Amino acid sequence: MKKVILIFLLFISFCFLSEVKAQAAEISSPDGKLKLNVFSEGGKAMYSVSFQEKTMLDKSPLGLITNESDFSENLKFINSKKDFISKKYSNEKIKKSEVEYKANTLTVNFMNADQFNIGIEFQVSDNNIAFRYSIEPMKDRLSVVVQSEMTGYRFPSQTTTFLSPMMKPMTGFARTAPSYESGYKADAELGTKADYGYVFPGLFHIGNDGWVLLSETGVNSLYCASHLETTSEKNLYKVAYPNMAENNGFGSSGAAISLPGTTPWRTITIGDSLKPIVETTIPFDVVEPLYEPSQNYQFGRSTWSWILWQDNSMNYDDQTKFIDLASKLNYEFILIDALWDKNIGKERMKELIQYAKSKNVGVLLWYNSNGSANDAPMGPRNKMSTSVERKKEMKWLKEAGVKGLKVDFFGGDKQETMRLYEDILSDANDFGLTIIFHGATLPRGWEVMYPNYAGSEAVLASEMLYFSEDVRKQEAFFATLHPFIRNTVGSMEFGGTFFNKYLTKSNTEKNKRHTTDGFQLATAVLFQNPIQMFAVMPNNLTDVPKFQLDFMKEVPTLWDETVFIDGYPGKYSVIARRHQNKWYVAGVNAEKTVKKLKINLPMFAGKTVKLINDDAQGNSSEKEVKVNTEGEFKVEIQPNGGFVLKN
């Protein structure tokens, strides 16, 4: 009898262990360092992540709630499938022009209480995880609204955060918020709450164990964009959908999708240093172009008067001065900003475009995105918000010879707004126009998805240096954050590099700049965007040293390679970028004391290169220096200063 009982208990144990095993799936990155576990616990789908055997994310929730069925609880693990993906692609607009992507894939399927299935597809590459949900038809239901998402990220207790709060909807200038223009706090306490959550991307420091960057990619007209929010658990952050008050209360906060359908990708980048964070291409690896380019689009550098000469400069004569400036700097573009429609008008604008063409300068024009979403009064208004008006306007723009548009004042992440972004991009491609978005959301893989996309602001950018003394004082602090957070996941149209000592047209009296010229030159390399509006002014042709102007005439905006050299977000940053066979190494210092660094620069090993750097008084100069045969180089960066090395 005892033998029978023992066999029975062993059988039960075997069944139990088999059931436990069936409830879990595991996959690693190709190099084996990054490991992902997916499992069910108490009827909930969960996952955990380790890197080099150290916990990066502990038991974190997965799941969705739709208006037809709940995929957040009572889930049963059905099966899992593994595979491998490998591809090569080219894209001149991102941080690396040639990319080879390899990932192990895992698809896990769950069934809910209504007997409906949800799949979760994971791609695990070296240092990166991307995952998305797929929902099958629910009997005769071929469309649903995804109302909320359970996706969470549970961090170890020693974690600190680098996050930017989501702005309160329908606040700020002319009720145009949220526009991803809040500052970041460095090394903040885990679980610190923000009233409206935090924008993507978010950076997390896991003490001595490493770094985690969270974001999302692949958002188009078929879904809403999302952000992070804190929870009642201090170490758990969750994906949140847009606030209902956005877009003046119009439109759903969820996402309406056709079935079978998928969500955008949630991305996690992990490393024991900041190198994988800076160099990741995961926002672009898992998306594909949505349409063919109608032409070969041109990118490059642009002048713009508005940043310091402001609204009063929107007149014919002042714009000719900035066309002449662009010509003398060999820049590809001039941006003519808000109010051109009223102050110059379409007929004279045609003349101005022809004048620019005679100088080999392309014209970019500013447009207001609204409609009904906010109260921004500047024109042209109501030309981009509806299909009929947009196509009529773009037909005129093409005939007039305009090269592209900067479209402003979006304010929101609802699916309604995502549709507007995509409609503008798609229509613009039909008319051969590049598009830059300002006062906008984070780009989420758009460099690949939309061939004529040329960057977004979505950051506390150069205009706030003009308007705010507090932002001017923190310019170096924010600059040391962007290569690790905002700019590493998408192009960032910052609009900086000032040489005026005072950020005014007269270059006197007010808005004193707190950073050095060396710092300003460094940001031209640190900040990446396929079209950069640089804040060089006509007076700078005679009041700044020749070597600075020569640098600005040569600096590219398209990069073939990006390499992390050194840094700590909020303190200092040193990044290398390559354009064809020319390397640029740029660094800035936000600390109050001189930063003395010994950096490794294999690209310059044994070579003589040019160094632009500041002295103790903050004055910049250029000289030739020799890097030793091991590629080691010692450099000092002044407080609020910067340097550039180039071959």
mmCIF file of N, CA and C in Angstrom, residues 3-80:
data_model
loop_
_atom_site.group_PDB
_atom_site.id
_atom_site.type_symbol
_atom_site.label_atom_id
_atom_site.label_comp_id
_atom_site.label_asym_id
_atom_site.label_seq_id
_atom_site.Cartn_x
_atom_site.Cartn_y
_atom_site.Cartn_z
ATOM 1 N N LYS A 3 3.798 1.515 -1.126
ATOM 2 C CA LYS A 3 4.429 1.637 -2.435
ATOM 3 C C LYS A 3 3.490 2.288 -3.439
ATOM 4 N N VAL A 4 2.192 1.903 -3.376
ATOM 5 C CA VAL A 4 1.186 2.491 -4.276
ATOM 6 C C VAL A 4 1.035 3.986 -4.020
ATOM 7 N N ILE A 5 0.962 4.329 -2.703
ATOM 8 C CA ILE A 5 0.835 5.755 -2.338
ATOM 9 C C ILE A 5 2.045 6.549 -2.818
ATOM 10 N N LEU A 6 3.244 5.955 -2.660
ATOM 11 C CA LEU A 6 4.470 6.636 -3.076
ATOM 12 C C LEU A 6 4.470 6.883 -4.585
ATOM 13 N N ILE A 7 4.045 5.846 -5.352
ATOM 14 C CA ILE A 7 3.990 5.995 -6.807
ATOM 15 C C ILE A 7 2.984 7.072 -7.188
ATOM 16 N N PHE A 8 1.837 7.070 -6.463
ATOM 17 C CA PHE A 8 0.805 8.079 -6.740
ATOM 18 C C PHE A 8 1.324 9.493 -6.484
ATOM 19 N N LEU A 9 2.033 9.657 -5.348
ATOM 20 C CA LEU A 9 2.589 10.981 -5.010
ATOM 21 C C LEU A 9 3.634 11.418 -6.026
ATOM 22 N N LEU A 10 4.452 10.457 -6.473
ATOM 23 C CA LEU A 10 5.456 10.782 -7.483
ATOM 24 C C LEU A 10 4.788 11.208 -8.791
ATOM 25 N N PHE A 11 3.682 10.508 -9.121
ATOM 26 C CA PHE A 11 2.939 10.844 -10.338
ATOM 27 C C PHE A 11 2.350 12.250 -10.247
ATOM 28 N N ILE A 12 1.753 12.554 -9.074
ATOM 29 C CA ILE A 12 1.194 13.903 -8.865
ATOM 30 C C ILE A 12 2.288 14.955 -8.970
ATOM 31 N N SER A 13 3.446 14.673 -8.344
ATOM 32 C CA SER A 13 4.564 15.620 -8.375
ATOM 33 C C SER A 13 5.039 15.848 -9.800
ATOM 34 N N PHE A 14 5.109 14.748 -10.562
ATOM 35 C CA PHE A 14 5.539 14.851 -11.953
ATOM 36 C C PHE A 14 4.562 15.711 -12.763
ATOM 37 N N CYS A 15 3.281 15.456 -12.543
ATOM 38 C CA CYS A 15 2.256 16.253 -13.238
ATOM 39 C C CYS A 15 2.354 17.719 -12.865
ATOM 40 N N PHE A 16 2.583 17.975 -11.552
ATOM 41 C CA PHE A 16 2.695 19.358 -11.074
ATOM 42 C C PHE A 16 3.892 20.051 -11.710
ATOM 43 N N LEU A 17 5.044 19.334 -11.709
ATOM 44 C CA LEU A 17 6.245 19.918 -12.289
ATOM 45 C C LEU A 17 6.078 20.133 -13.789
ATOM 46 N N SER A 18 5.408 19.196 -14.459
ATOM 47 C CA SER A 18 5.159 19.347 -15.887
ATOM 48 C C SER A 18 4.290 20.559 -16.155
ATOM 49 N N GLU A 19 3.283 20.758 -15.272
ATOM 50 C CA GLU A 19 2.392 21.907 -15.415
ATOM 51 C C GLU A 19 3.162 23.200 -15.213
ATOM 52 N N VAL A 20 4.031 23.235 -14.161
ATOM 53 C CA VAL A 20 4.851 24.422 -13.911
ATOM 54 C C VAL A 20 5.733 24.719 -15.114
ATOM 55 N N LYS A 21 6.351 23.649 -15.647
ATOM 56 C CA LYS A 21 7.219 23.822 -16.802
ATOM 57 C C LYS A 21 6.440 24.364 -17.998
ATOM 58 N N ALA A 22 5.211 23.864 -18.168
ATOM 59 C CA ALA A 22 4.390 24.294 -19.291
ATOM 60 C C ALA A 22 3.948 25.741 -19.171
ATOM 61 N N GLN A 23 4.040 26.281 -17.950
ATOM 62 C CA GLN A 23 3.589 27.648 -17.709
ATOM 63 C C GLN A 23 4.690 28.675 -17.934
ATOM 64 N N ALA A 24 5.856 28.254 -18.402
ATOM 65 C CA ALA A 24 6.979 29.174 -18.511
ATOM 66 C C ALA A 24 7.697 28.999 -19.840
ATOM 67 N N ALA A 25 8.280 30.088 -20.332
ATOM 68 C CA ALA A 25 9.121 30.054 -21.529
ATOM 69 C C ALA A 25 10.316 30.963 -21.277
ATOM 70 N N GLU A 26 11.468 30.594 -21.804
ATOM 71 C CA GLU A 26 12.695 31.359 -21.579
ATOM 72 C C GLU A 26 13.428 31.525 -22.891
ATOM 73 N N ILE A 27 14.059 32.683 -23.047
ATOM 74 C CA ILE A 27 14.855 32.935 -24.244
ATOM 75 C C ILE A 27 15.995 33.878 -23.882
ATOM 76 N N SER A 28 17.113 33.755 -24.601
ATOM 77 C CA SER A 28 18.286 34.594 -24.371
ATOM 78 C C SER A 28 18.640 35.358 -25.637
ATOM 79 N N SER A 29 19.442 36.382 -25.476
ATOM 80 C CA SER A 29 19.980 37.122 -26.614
ATOM 81 C C SER A 29 21.003 36.251 -27.337
ATOM 82 N N PRO A 30 21.339 36.578 -28.571
ATOM 83 C CA PRO A 30 22.335 35.782 -29.306
ATOM 84 C C PRO A 30 23.656 35.622 -28.564
ATOM 85 N N ASP A 31 24.091 36.641 -27.803
ATOM 86 C CA ASP A 31 25.346 36.505 -27.056
ATOM 87 C C ASP A 31 25.163 35.852 -25.695
ATOM 88 N N GLY A 32 23.919 35.534 -25.327
ATOM 89 C CA GLY A 32 23.643 34.802 -24.092
ATOM 90 C C GLY A 32 23.629 35.637 -22.825
ATOM 91 N N LYS A 33 23.909 36.939 -22.913
ATOM 92 C CA LYS A 33 24.007 37.761 -21.699
ATOM 93 C C LYS A 33 22.646 38.219 -21.171
ATOM 94 N N LEU A 34 21.704 38.441 -22.088
ATOM 95 C CA LEU A 34 20.385 38.955 -21.729
ATOM 96 C C LEU A 34 19.383 37.805 -21.735
ATOM 97 N N LYS A 35 18.665 37.622 -20.611
ATOM 98 C CA LYS A 35 17.726 36.510 -20.505
ATOM 99 C C LYS A 35 16.338 37.015 -20.138
ATOM 100 N N LEU A 36 15.344 36.437 -20.812
ATOM 101 C CA LEU A 36 13.945 36.795 -20.608
ATOM 102 C C LEU A 36 13.162 35.555 -20.214
ATOM 103 N N ASN A 37 12.375 35.662 -19.155
ATOM 104 C CA ASN A 37 11.457 34.607 -18.743
ATOM 105 C C ASN A 37 10.031 35.127 -18.838
ATOM 106 N N VAL A 38 9.143 34.335 -19.431
ATOM 107 C CA VAL A 38 7.718 34.663 -19.520
ATOM 108 C C VAL A 38 6.946 33.522 -18.868
ATOM 109 N N PHE A 39 5.985 33.860 -18.011
ATOM 110 C CA PHE A 39 5.296 32.817 -17.253
ATOM 111 C C PHE A 39 3.937 33.333 -16.805
ATOM 112 N N SER A 40 3.123 32.430 -16.311
ATOM 113 C CA SER A 40 1.848 32.833 -15.716
ATOM 114 C C SER A 40 1.895 32.560 -14.230
ATOM 115 N N GLU A 41 1.282 33.439 -13.475
ATOM 116 C CA GLU A 41 1.269 33.309 -12.016
ATOM 117 C C GLU A 41 -0.060 33.855 -11.516
ATOM 118 N N GLY A 42 -0.847 32.991 -10.883
ATOM 119 C CA GLY A 42 -2.147 33.414 -10.386
ATOM 120 C C GLY A 42 -3.074 33.888 -11.483
ATOM 121 N N GLY A 43 -2.952 33.293 -12.669
ATOM 122 C CA GLY A 43 -3.799 33.679 -13.784
ATOM 123 C C GLY A 43 -3.373 34.948 -14.495
ATOM 124 N N LYS A 44 -2.211 35.472 -14.157
ATOM 125 C CA LYS A 44 -1.707 36.681 -14.802
ATOM 126 C C LYS A 44 -0.441 36.360 -15.589
ATOM 127 N N ALA A 45 -0.277 37.022 -16.721
ATOM 128 C CA ALA A 45 0.936 36.872 -17.524
ATOM 129 C C ALA A 45 2.020 37.782 -16.945
ATOM 130 N N MET A 46 3.222 37.226 -16.800
ATOM 131 C CA MET A 46 4.327 37.963 -16.183
ATOM 132 C C MET A 46 5.608 37.724 -16.987
ATOM 133 N N TYR A 47 6.586 38.598 -16.758
ATOM 134 C CA TYR A 47 7.908 38.366 -17.338
ATOM 135 C C TYR A 47 8.970 38.925 -16.397
ATOM 136 N N SER A 48 10.188 38.454 -16.561
ATOM 137 C CA SER A 48 11.327 38.990 -15.804
ATOM 138 C C SER A 48 12.543 38.998 -16.719
ATOM 139 N N VAL A 49 13.502 39.876 -16.405
ATOM 140 C CA VAL A 49 14.669 40.065 -17.264
ATOM 141 C C VAL A 49 15.922 40.116 -16.408
ATOM 142 N N SER A 50 16.942 39.379 -16.840
ATOM 143 C CA SER A 50 18.248 39.456 -16.184
ATOM 144 C C SER A 50 19.319 39.725 -17.229
ATOM 145 N N PHE A 51 20.395 40.350 -16.797
ATOM 146 C CA PHE A 51 21.535 40.622 -17.672
ATOM 147 C C PHE A 51 22.797 40.215 -16.937
ATOM 148 N N GLN A 52 23.541 39.307 -17.535
ATOM 149 C CA GLN A 52 24.741 38.743 -16.910
ATOM 150 C C GLN A 52 24.436 38.250 -15.494
ATOM 151 N N GLU A 53 23.300 37.520 -15.400
ATOM 152 C CA GLU A 53 22.832 36.864 -14.172
ATOM 153 C C GLU A 53 22.376 37.852 -13.092
ATOM 154 N N LYS A 54 22.229 39.129 -13.432
ATOM 155 C CA LYS A 54 21.749 40.126 -12.471
ATOM 156 C C LYS A 54 20.344 40.567 -12.859
ATOM 157 N N THR A 55 19.467 40.670 -11.877
ATOM 158 C CA THR A 55 18.080 41.038 -12.140
ATOM 159 C C THR A 55 17.978 42.497 -12.577
ATOM 160 N N MET A 56 17.370 42.707 -13.726
ATOM 161 C CA MET A 56 17.124 44.056 -14.237
ATOM 162 C C MET A 56 15.651 44.437 -14.087
ATOM 163 N N LEU A 57 14.771 43.465 -14.351
ATOM 164 C CA LEU A 57 13.337 43.650 -14.126
ATOM 165 C C LEU A 57 12.810 42.398 -13.448
ATOM 166 N N ASP A 58 12.214 42.571 -12.283
ATOM 167 C CA ASP A 58 11.643 41.450 -11.542
ATOM 168 C C ASP A 58 10.202 41.249 -12.004
ATOM 169 N N LYS A 59 9.587 40.156 -11.621
ATOM 170 C CA LYS A 59 8.222 39.789 -12.010
ATOM 171 C C LYS A 59 7.361 40.992 -12.392
ATOM 172 N N SER A 60 7.207 41.197 -13.687
ATOM 173 C CA SER A 60 6.503 42.376 -14.198
ATOM 174 C C SER A 60 5.280 41.940 -14.997
ATOM 175 N N PRO A 61 4.177 42.689 -14.886
ATOM 176 C CA PRO A 61 2.920 42.253 -15.496
ATOM 177 C C PRO A 61 2.843 42.508 -16.995
ATOM 178 N N LEU A 62 2.043 41.670 -17.651
ATOM 179 C CA LEU A 62 1.718 41.802 -19.062
ATOM 180 C C LEU A 62 0.201 41.727 -19.215
ATOM 181 N N GLY A 63 -0.328 42.206 -20.323
ATOM 182 C CA GLY A 63 -1.756 42.049 -20.571
ATOM 183 C C GLY A 63 -2.421 43.310 -21.072
ATOM 184 N N LEU A 64 -3.662 43.132 -21.586
ATOM 185 C CA LEU A 64 -4.482 44.213 -22.120
ATOM 186 C C LEU A 64 -5.919 44.050 -21.640
ATOM 187 N N ILE A 65 -6.652 45.160 -21.660
ATOM 188 C CA ILE A 65 -8.099 45.107 -21.458
ATOM 189 C C ILE A 65 -8.756 45.763 -22.671
ATOM 190 N N THR A 66 -9.650 45.034 -23.328
ATOM 191 C CA THR A 66 -10.388 45.591 -24.462
ATOM 192 C C THR A 66 -11.850 45.758 -24.078
ATOM 193 N N ASN A 67 -12.596 46.423 -24.938
ATOM 194 C CA ASN A 67 -14.026 46.601 -24.670
ATOM 195 C C ASN A 67 -14.823 45.319 -24.912
ATOM 196 N N GLU A 68 -14.194 44.293 -25.454
ATOM 197 C CA GLU A 68 -14.869 43.026 -25.717
ATOM 198 C C GLU A 68 -14.437 41.913 -24.771
ATOM 199 N N SER A 69 -13.193 41.985 -24.284
ATOM 200 C CA SER A 69 -12.700 40.893 -23.444
ATOM 201 C C SER A 69 -11.482 41.358 -22.665
ATOM 202 N N ASP A 70 -11.283 40.719 -21.506
ATOM 203 C CA ASP A 70 -10.226 41.095 -20.568
ATOM 204 C C ASP A 70 -9.052 40.125 -20.696
ATOM 205 N N PHE A 71 -7.884 40.643 -21.055
ATOM 206 C CA PHE A 71 -6.677 39.825 -21.163
ATOM 207 C C PHE A 71 -5.669 40.192 -20.071
ATOM 208 N N SER A 72 -6.186 40.614 -18.914
ATOM 209 C CA SER A 72 -5.298 40.987 -17.813
ATOM 210 C C SER A 72 -5.293 39.959 -16.686
ATOM 211 N N GLU A 73 -6.288 39.059 -16.652
ATOM 212 C CA GLU A 73 -6.366 38.054 -15.588
ATOM 213 C C GLU A 73 -7.057 36.802 -16.122
ATOM 214 N N ASN A 74 -7.044 35.770 -15.273
ATOM 215 C CA ASN A 74 -7.619 34.473 -15.669
ATOM 216 C C ASN A 74 -7.032 33.982 -16.986
ATOM 217 N N LEU A 75 -5.725 34.196 -17.148
ATOM 218 C CA LEU A 75 -5.035 33.781 -18.355
ATOM 219 C C LEU A 75 -4.416 32.401 -18.178
ATOM 220 N N LYS A 76 -4.544 31.574 -19.192
ATOM 221 C CA LYS A 76 -3.956 30.245 -19.186
ATOM 222 C C LYS A 76 -2.883 30.179 -20.264
ATOM 223 N N PHE A 77 -1.697 29.741 -19.858
ATOM 224 C CA PHE A 77 -0.576 29.567 -20.780
ATOM 225 C C PHE A 77 -0.924 28.453 -21.774
ATOM 226 N N ILE A 78 -0.887 28.760 -23.089
ATOM 227 C CA ILE A 78 -1.229 27.749 -24.098
ATOM 228 C C ILE A 78 0.030 27.108 -24.674
ATOM 229 N N ASN A 79 0.886 27.914 -25.272
ATOM 230 C CA ASN A 79 2.116 27.370 -25.851
ATOM 231 C C ASN A 79 3.088 28.505 -26.150
ATOM 232 N N SER A 80 4.253 28.133 -26.615
ATOM 233 C CA SER A 80 5.253 29.122 -27.015
ATOM 234 C C SER A 80 6.037 28.587 -28.201
#
